[in-house]
XYZ file of C-alpha atoms in Angstrom:
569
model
C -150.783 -77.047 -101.284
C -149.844 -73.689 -101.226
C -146.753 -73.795 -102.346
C -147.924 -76.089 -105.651
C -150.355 -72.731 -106.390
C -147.827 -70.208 -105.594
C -145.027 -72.179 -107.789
C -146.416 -74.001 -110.172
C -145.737 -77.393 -109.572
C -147.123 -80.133 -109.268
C -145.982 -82.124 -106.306
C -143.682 -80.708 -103.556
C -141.640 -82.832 -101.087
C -140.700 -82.080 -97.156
C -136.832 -81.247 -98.078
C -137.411 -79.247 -101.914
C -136.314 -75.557 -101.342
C -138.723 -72.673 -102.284
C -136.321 -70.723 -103.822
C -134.470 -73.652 -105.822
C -138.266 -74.336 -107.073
C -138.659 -70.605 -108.587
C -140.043 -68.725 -105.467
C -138.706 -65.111 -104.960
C -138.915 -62.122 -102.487
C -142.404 -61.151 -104.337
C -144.162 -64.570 -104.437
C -142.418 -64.481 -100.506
C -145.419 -61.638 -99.935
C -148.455 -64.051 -101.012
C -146.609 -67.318 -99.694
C -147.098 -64.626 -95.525
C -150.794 -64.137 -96.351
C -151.596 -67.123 -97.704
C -150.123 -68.887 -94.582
C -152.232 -66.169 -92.483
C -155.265 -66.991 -94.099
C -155.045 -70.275 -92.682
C -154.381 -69.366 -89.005
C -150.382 -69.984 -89.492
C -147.856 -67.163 -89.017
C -144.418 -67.140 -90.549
C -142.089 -63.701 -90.675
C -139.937 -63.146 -93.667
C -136.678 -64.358 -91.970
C -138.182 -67.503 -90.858
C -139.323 -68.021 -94.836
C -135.205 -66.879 -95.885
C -133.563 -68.511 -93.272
C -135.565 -71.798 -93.487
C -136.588 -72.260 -97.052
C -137.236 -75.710 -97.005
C -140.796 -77.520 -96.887
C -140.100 -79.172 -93.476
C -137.759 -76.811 -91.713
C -140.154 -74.440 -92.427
C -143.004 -76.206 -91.125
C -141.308 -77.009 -87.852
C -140.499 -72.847 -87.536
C -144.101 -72.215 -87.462
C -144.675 -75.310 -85.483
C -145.299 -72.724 -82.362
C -146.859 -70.160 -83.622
C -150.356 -71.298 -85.100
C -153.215 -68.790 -84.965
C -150.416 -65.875 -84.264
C -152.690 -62.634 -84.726
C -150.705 -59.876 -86.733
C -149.747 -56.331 -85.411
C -153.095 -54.722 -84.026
C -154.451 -52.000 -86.321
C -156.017 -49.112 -83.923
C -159.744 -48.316 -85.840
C -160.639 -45.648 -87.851
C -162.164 -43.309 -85.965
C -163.548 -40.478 -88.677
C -166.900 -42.085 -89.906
C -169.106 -40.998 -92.657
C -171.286 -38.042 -91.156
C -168.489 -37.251 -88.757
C -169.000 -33.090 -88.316
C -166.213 -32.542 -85.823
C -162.162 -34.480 -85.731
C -160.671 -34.503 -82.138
C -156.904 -35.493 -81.651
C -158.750 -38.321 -80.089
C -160.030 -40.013 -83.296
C -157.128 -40.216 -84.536
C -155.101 -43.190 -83.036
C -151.848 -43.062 -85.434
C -150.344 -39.443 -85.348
C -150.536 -36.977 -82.548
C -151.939 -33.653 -83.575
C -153.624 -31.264 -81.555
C -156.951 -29.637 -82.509
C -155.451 -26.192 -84.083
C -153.689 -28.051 -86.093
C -156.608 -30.192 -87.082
C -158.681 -27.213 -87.683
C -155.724 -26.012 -90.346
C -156.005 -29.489 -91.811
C -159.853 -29.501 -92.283
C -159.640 -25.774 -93.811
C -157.327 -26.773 -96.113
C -159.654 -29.990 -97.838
C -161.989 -29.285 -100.294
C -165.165 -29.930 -98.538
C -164.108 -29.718 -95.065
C -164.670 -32.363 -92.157
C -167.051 -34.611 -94.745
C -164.437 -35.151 -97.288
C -162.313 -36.283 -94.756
C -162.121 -39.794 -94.189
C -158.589 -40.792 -91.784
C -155.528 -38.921 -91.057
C -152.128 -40.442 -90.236
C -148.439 -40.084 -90.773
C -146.518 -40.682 -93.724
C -144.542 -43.590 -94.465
C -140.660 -43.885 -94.395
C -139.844 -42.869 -98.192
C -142.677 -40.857 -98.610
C -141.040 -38.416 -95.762
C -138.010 -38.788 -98.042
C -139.794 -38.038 -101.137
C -141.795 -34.826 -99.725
C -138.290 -33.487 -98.324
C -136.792 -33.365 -102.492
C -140.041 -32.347 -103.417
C -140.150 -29.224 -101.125
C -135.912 -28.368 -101.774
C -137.129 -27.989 -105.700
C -139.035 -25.223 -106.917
C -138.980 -26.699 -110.553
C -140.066 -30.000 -111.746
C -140.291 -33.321 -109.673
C -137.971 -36.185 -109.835
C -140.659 -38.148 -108.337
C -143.395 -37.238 -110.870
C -144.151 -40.407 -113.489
C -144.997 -39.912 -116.313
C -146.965 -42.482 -118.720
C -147.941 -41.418 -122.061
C -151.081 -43.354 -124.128
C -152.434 -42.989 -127.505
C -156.422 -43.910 -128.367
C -157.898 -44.852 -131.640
C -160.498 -42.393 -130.580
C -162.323 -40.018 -127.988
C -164.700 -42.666 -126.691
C -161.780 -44.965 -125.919
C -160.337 -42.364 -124.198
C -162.746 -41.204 -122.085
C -163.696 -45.278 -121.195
C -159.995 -45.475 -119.709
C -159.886 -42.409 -117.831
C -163.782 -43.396 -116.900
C -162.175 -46.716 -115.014
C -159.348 -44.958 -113.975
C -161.637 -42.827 -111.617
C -163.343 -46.120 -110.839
C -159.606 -47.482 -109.467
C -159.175 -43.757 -107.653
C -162.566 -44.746 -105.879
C -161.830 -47.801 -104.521
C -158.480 -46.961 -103.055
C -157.843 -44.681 -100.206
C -154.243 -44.513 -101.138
C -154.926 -42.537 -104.890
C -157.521 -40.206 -102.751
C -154.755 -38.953 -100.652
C -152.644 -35.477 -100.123
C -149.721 -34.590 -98.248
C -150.348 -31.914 -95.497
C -146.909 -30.446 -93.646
C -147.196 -26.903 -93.466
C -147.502 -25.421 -90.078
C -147.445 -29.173 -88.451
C -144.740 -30.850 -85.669
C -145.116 -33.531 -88.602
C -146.529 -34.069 -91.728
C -149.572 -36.541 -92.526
C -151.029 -37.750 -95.590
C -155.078 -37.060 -95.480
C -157.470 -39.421 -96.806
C -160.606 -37.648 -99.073
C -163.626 -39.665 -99.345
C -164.200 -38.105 -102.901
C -161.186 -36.586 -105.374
C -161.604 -36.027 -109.015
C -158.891 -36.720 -111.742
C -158.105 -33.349 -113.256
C -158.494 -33.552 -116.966
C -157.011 -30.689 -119.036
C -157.578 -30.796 -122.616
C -154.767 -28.823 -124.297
C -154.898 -27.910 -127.927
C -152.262 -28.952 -130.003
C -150.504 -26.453 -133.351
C -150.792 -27.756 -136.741
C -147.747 -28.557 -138.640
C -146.027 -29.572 -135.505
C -145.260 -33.174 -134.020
C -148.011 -33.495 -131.447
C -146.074 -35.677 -129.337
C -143.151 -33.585 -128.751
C -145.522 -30.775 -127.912
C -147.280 -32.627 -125.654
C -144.432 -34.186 -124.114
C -143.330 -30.830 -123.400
C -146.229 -28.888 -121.934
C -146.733 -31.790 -119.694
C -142.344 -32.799 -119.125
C -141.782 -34.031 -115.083
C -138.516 -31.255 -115.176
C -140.783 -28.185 -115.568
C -144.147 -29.443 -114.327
C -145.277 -30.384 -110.740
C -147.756 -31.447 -108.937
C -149.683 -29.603 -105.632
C -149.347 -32.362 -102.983
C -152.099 -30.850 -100.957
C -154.754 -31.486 -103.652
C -156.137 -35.257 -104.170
C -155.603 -37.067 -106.157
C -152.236 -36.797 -106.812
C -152.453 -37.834 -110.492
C -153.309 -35.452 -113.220
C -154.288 -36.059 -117.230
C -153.690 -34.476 -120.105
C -155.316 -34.926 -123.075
C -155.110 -33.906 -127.002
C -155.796 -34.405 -130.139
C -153.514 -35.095 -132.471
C -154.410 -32.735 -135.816
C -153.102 -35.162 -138.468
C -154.039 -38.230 -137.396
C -157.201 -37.636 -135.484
C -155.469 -39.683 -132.382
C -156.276 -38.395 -129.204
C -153.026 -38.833 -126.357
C -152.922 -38.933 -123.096
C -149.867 -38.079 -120.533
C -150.437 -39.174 -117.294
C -148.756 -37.591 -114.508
C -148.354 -39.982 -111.049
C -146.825 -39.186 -108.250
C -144.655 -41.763 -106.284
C -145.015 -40.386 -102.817
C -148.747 -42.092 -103.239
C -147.427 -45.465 -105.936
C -144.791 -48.129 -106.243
C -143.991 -50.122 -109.030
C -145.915 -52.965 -107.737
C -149.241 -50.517 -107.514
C -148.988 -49.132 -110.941
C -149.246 -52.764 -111.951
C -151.779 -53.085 -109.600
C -154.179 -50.032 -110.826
C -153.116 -51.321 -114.761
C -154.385 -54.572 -114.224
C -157.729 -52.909 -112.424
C -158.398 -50.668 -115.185
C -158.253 -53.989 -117.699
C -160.260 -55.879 -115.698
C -163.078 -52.855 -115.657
C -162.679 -52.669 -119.323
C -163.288 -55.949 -119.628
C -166.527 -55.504 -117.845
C -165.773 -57.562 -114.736
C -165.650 -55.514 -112.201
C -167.445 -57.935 -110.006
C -163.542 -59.557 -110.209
C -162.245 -56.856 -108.975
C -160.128 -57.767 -105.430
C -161.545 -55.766 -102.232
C -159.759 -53.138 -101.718
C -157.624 -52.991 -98.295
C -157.039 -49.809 -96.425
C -152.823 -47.971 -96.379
C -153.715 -47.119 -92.981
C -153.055 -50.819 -91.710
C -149.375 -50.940 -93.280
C -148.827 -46.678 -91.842
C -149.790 -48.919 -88.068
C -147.167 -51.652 -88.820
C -144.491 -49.290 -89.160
C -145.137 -48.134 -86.401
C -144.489 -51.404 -84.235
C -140.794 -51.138 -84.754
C -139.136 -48.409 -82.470
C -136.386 -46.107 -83.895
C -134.309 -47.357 -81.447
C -134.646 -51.072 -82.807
C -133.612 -49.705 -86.202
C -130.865 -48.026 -84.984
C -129.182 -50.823 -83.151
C -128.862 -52.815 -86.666
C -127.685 -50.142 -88.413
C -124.959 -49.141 -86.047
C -123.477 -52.917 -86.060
C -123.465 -52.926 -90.085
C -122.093 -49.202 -90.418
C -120.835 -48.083 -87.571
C -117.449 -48.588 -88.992
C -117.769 -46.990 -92.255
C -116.134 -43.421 -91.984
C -115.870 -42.632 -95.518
C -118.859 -42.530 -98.405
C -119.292 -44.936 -101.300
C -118.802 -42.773 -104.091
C -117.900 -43.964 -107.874
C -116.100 -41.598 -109.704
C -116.003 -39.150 -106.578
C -118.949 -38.170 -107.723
C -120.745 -36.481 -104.235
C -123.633 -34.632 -105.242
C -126.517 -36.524 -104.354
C -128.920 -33.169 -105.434
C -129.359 -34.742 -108.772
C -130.609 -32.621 -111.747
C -132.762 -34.710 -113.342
C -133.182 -32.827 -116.228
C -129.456 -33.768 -116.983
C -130.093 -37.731 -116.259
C -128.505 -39.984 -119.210
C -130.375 -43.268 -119.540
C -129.269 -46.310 -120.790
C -131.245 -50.262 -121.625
C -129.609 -53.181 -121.917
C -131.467 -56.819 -122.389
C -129.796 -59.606 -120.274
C -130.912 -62.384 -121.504
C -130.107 -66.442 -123.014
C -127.608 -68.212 -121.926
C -126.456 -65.834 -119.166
C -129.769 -65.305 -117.525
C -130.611 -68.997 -117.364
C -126.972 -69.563 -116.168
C -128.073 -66.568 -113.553
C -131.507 -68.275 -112.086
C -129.533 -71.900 -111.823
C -127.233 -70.895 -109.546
C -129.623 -68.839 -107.912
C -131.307 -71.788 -107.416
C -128.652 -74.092 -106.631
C -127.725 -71.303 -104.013
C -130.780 -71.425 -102.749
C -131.279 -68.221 -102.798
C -132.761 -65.354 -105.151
C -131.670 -63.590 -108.667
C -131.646 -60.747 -106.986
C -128.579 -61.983 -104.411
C -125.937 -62.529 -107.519
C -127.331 -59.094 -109.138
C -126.228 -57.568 -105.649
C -123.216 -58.803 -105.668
C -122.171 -58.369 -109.367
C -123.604 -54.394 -108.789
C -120.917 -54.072 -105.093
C -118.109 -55.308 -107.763
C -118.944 -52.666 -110.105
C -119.087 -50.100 -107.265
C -116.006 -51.211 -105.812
C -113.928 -50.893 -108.781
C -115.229 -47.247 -109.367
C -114.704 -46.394 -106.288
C -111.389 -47.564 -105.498
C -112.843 -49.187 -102.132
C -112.977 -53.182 -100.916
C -115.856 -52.209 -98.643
C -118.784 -50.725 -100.297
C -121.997 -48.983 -99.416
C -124.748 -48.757 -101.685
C -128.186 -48.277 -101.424
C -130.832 -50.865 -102.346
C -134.926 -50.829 -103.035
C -136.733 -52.778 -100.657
C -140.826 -54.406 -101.537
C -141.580 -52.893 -98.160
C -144.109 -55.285 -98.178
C -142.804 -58.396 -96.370
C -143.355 -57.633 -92.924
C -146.499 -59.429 -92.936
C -149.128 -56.428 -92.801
C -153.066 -57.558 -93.664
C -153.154 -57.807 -97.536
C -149.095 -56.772 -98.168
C -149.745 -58.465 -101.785
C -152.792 -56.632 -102.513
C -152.651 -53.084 -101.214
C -152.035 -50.047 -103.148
C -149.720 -47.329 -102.160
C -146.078 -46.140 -101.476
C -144.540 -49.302 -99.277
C -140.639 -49.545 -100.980
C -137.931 -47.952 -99.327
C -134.082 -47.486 -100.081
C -131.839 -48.611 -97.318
C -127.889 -48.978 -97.535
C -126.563 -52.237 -98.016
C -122.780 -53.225 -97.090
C -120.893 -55.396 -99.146
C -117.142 -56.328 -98.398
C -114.982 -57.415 -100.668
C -111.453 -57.618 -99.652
C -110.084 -60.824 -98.715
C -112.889 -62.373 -99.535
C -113.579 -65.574 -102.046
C -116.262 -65.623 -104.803
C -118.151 -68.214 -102.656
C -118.175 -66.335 -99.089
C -119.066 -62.558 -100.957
C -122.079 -64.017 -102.389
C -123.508 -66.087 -99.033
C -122.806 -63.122 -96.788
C -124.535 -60.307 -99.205
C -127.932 -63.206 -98.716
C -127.503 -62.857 -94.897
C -126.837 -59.310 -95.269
C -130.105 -58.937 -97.166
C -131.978 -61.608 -95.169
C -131.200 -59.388 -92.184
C -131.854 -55.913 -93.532
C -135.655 -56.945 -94.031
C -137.132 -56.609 -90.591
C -135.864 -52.873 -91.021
C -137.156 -52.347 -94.693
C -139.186 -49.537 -93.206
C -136.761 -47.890 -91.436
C -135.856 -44.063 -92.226
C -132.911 -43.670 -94.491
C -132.035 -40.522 -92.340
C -131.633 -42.619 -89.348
C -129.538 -45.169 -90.924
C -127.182 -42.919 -92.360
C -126.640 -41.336 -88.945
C -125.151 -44.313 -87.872
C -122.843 -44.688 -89.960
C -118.949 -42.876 -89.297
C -119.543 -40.800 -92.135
C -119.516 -37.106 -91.706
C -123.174 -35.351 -91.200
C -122.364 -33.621 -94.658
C -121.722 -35.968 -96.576
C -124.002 -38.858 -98.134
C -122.819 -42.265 -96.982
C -123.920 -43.868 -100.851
C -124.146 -42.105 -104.397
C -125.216 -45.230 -105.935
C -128.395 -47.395 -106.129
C -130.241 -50.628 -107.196
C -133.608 -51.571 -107.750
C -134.399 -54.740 -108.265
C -137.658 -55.291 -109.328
C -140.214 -58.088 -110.223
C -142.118 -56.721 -113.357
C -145.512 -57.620 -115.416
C -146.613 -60.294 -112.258
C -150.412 -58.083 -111.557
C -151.900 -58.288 -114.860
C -155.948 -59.353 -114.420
C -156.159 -62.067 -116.623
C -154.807 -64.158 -119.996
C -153.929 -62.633 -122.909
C -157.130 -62.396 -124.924
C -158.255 -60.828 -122.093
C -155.566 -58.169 -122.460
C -156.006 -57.545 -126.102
C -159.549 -56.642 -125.756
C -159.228 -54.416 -122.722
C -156.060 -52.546 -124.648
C -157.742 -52.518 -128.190
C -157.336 -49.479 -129.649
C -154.767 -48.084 -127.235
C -151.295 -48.244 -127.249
C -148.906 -47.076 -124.732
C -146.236 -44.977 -126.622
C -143.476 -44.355 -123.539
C -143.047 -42.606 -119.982
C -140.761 -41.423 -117.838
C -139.176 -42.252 -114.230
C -136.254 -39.971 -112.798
C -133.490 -40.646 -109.857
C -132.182 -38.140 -107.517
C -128.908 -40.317 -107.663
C -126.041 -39.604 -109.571
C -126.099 -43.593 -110.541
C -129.265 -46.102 -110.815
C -129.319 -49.245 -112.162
C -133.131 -51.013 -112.417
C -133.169 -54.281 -112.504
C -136.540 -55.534 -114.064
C -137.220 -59.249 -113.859
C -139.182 -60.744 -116.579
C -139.278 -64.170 -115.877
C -136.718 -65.310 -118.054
C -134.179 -62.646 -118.734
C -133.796 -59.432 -117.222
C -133.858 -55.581 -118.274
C -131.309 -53.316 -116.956
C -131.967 -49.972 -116.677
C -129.241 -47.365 -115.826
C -129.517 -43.643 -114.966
C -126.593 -41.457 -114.953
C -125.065 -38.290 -114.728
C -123.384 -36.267 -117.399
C -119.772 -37.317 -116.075
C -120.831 -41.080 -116.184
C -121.826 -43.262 -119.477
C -124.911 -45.746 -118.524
C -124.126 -47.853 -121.178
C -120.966 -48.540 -119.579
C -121.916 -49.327 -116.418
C -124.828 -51.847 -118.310
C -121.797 -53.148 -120.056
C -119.358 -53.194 -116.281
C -122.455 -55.327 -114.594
C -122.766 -57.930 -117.356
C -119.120 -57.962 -117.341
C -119.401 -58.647 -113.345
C -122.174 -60.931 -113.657
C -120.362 -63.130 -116.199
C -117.131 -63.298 -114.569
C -119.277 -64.035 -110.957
C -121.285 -66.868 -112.610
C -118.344 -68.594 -114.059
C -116.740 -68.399 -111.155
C -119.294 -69.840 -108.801
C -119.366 -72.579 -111.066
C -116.209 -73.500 -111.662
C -114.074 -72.136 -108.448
C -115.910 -70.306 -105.862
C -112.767 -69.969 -103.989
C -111.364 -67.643 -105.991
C -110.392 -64.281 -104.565
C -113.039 -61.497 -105.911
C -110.921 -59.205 -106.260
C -109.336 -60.711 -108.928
C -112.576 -61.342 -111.469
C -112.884 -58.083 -113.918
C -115.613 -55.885 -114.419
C -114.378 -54.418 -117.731
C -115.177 -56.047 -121.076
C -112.082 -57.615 -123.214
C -112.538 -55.167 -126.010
C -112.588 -52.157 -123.430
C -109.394 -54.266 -121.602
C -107.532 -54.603 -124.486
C -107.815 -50.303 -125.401
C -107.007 -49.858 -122.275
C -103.721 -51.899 -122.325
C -102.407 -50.467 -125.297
C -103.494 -46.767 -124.298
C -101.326 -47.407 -121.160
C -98.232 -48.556 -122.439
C -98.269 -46.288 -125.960
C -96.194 -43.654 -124.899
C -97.226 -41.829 -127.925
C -100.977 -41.747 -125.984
C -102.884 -39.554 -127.047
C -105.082 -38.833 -123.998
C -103.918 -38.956 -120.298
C -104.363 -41.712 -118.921
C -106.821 -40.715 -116.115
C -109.043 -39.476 -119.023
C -108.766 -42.636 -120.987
C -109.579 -44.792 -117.663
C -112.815 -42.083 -117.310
């Protein structure tokens, strides 16, 4: 029964395959607490490594009415005039620095409402955020235009109503003066709203894009919330805008969707349909129940070997200025992405698998290495936590990923980067840090420069689509932004039916190629697999025919115009 709701079918037998049906690593999140809300317990490699109906059945078979990971109480209650290190079960502090913490909230001990660490990438994220002292890669920014003030001030009205409800978007990051820093939970935070106003005779969107640009503006992490609007008026048209400044050490992609499709459903004037909101806290506890040492022992088998970094291009800096980023789009879609999803499915497996190993083909060849590193975007949501497919907050993480190539068929690349992935996800909240250090590679050196982010997009909206056009009449969203601190990024946004790829690059590397080298590697992958999956990988091409062919002649003109390591750049 649950899988007919989750998948939309109609009847499922004992041997059909939840992935060769549609399912995928996000509808894997609400298949775990679905099965928990009926007293069964299945972990995500039990739902990858046994995706039928009846094999999966007989895995959980032993462990009805399994209770998840214990989440120690909150402590801090409302009226609470004194915090002791003892009311605060998840991070050890002592009471000085308590005292600093308290001192430092607006409101003192009652605006306080918990106190614990700070997950995985959000350590990651507060460590570039505190080596810049100019912009933020990780600020977001979303940019809105409103037939008038009163539609304005109705969205930024339910906004607050969405900051409210979650503890998550009431949060700031405390560090200074601490053994460790902690995110702090407010009971009450205020959006900022600064109206700016806007010169005549000059395009209002340019200078509000400007005054409010992610590569000169930031953010004070130890003020809640950690969004911030701007608003103005547009003098010719009488439109007001808004620019919306998020940061990611408090979001994901999946809780942006999740706040959008709150704010339509307040709009709407059902907030009564609005889904109870679940505390962070529980998932900061479940990270908790794996030890470092756990971690480390995967990541020493996987890299342990790897002495040299994964770089494309040689390109080493991993201190990305983002200001310099190069973005490029390209729509994947027709016959290729159908071709894509049925041999996913016939695979058994996800999209996301072949996208993997298209992307280590890609890397490979512009790196000059058969065994490549690269890091990868994990849901950080599958480890079974109360309410994973419901709760707001930071929960990805990027993790390296090994794929090898050499000597290797089409056929045996793409089933071991599955495993590999099926493997990597009871350590998707691992610290980066930690796996890098056990890898060979030199302590200076980064052991990736490149990343992918595959992503399930548009799945949270609150309703149909009359629903939507009323809650969004008279807005408009008009663009945003969303940096990388690597020197290459590919997004992968799945729509359903095709996909959007999204790459970020530096100066010294074109993103349109690199869109144009992974549908290269995807269609050469695909054809394979269907036609001779024992063919050697290292002979399928990355490059495009027309790129091929001015290649071919460059290299054997000898009246060539460029040198040939600058034509091959």
């Amino acid at each position: 029964a649950i899988w007919q709701e989750l998948l939309g079918v109609e009847r499922v037998g004992r041997h059909d395959h939840f992935f060769e049906l549609g399912g995928h690593s996000l509808l894997t999140i609400t298949l775990i607490e679905r099965l928990r809300q009926v007293k069964l317990n299945a972990d995500v490699r039990t739902i990858f490594n046994t995706p039928s109906l009846s094999a999966m059945a007989a895995a959980m078979a032993g462990t009805v009415q399994a209770q998840p990971a214990l989440v120690p109480p909150n402590l801090i209650e409302a009226g609470t005039t004194v915090i002791t290190p003892e009311m605060l079960p998840l991070v050890a502090l002592d009471q000085t620095h308590i005292d600093q913490i308290i001192s430092s909230v607006p409101g003192g001990v009652a605006n306080i409402q918990d106190i614990y660490p700070l997950a995985p990438l959000q350590e990651g994220i507060l460590f570039q955020h505190l080596l810049k002292t100019q912009g933020d890669t990780y600020l977001i920014l979303s940019i809105l235009a409103f037939d008038g003030r009163e539609r304005l001030d109705k969205f930024l009205g339910a906004l607050q109503q969405v900051i409210n409800r979650h503890d998550i978007l009431r949060s700031s990051i405390h560090w200074s003066g601490l053994t460790q820093p902690v995110q702090v939970v407010h009971r009450h935070a205020v959006l900022p709203v600064e109206t700016l106003v806007l010169e005549h005779g000059a395009d209002a969107l340019d200078q509000l894009q400007r005054r409010t640009d992610p590569r000169t503006t930031r953010l004070d992490l130890q003020r809640a919330p950690l969004l911030a609007a701007y608003i103005a008026e547009d003098p010719q048209s009488g439109e007001w805008y808004l620019s919306l400044l998020n940061h990611h050490i408090v979001s994901d992609h999946m809780t942006l969707e999740f706040i959008v499709a709150e704010i339509e459903l307040i709009l709407n004037g059902r907030p009564d349909a609005l889904p109870p909101s679940l505390p962070y806290r529980n998932f900061i506890a479940q990270t908790l129940t794996v030890t470092p040492e756990e971690h480390a022992a995967y990541f020493r088998q996987q890299l342990g070997d790897i002495d040299e970094p994964t770089v494309p291009f040689g390109i080493l800096n991993v201190q990305v200025d983002s200001s310099q980023i190069q973005e490029a789009h390209f729509s994947l879609e027709g016959q290729l992405a159908r071709r894509i999803r049925d041999m996913a499915r016939t695979h058994g497996m996800t999209a996301a698998v072949l996208f993997h190993a298209a992307w280590a083909q890609v890397i490979s060849q512009c790196s000059g290495r058969d065994d490549v590193v690269f890091g990868t975007v994990l849901s950080g949501r599958l480890q079974g936590s109360d309410g994973a497919d419901k709760v707001l907050g930071m929960f990805i993480n990027t993790l390296p990923v090994r794929v090898s190539l050499g000597q290797r068929t089409v056929g045996q690349v793409v089933r071991e980067t599955h495993q590999h992935l099926i493997d990597l996800l009871p350590h998707e909240q691992a610290s980066l840090a930690l796996a890098q250090r056990c890898s060979g590679v030199s302590a200076h050196l980064p052991l990736f420069t490149s990343l992918l982010n595959y992503r399930h997009s548009g799945t949270a909206s609150s309703g149909n689509d009359e629903e939507q056009n009323v809650a969004w009449k008279g807005m408009r969203v008009i663009g945003g932004q969303e940096r990388t601190n690597y020197p290459i990024t590919l997004s992968v946004d799945d729509l359903g039916d095709g996909f959007m790829l999204t790459t970020q690059c530096v100066p010294e590397v074109d993103p349109h190629r690199m869109n144009s080298y992974l549908n290269t590697a995807l269609e050469t992958l695909i054809k394979s697999l269907e036609e001779d999956p024992g063919q050697h990988i290292r002979t399928l091409s990355v490059i495009p025919d027309t790129e091929r062919q001015y290649l071919l002649v460059g290299l054997n003109d000898t009246a060539v115009e460029y040198p040939q390591e600058q034509l091959i750049h």
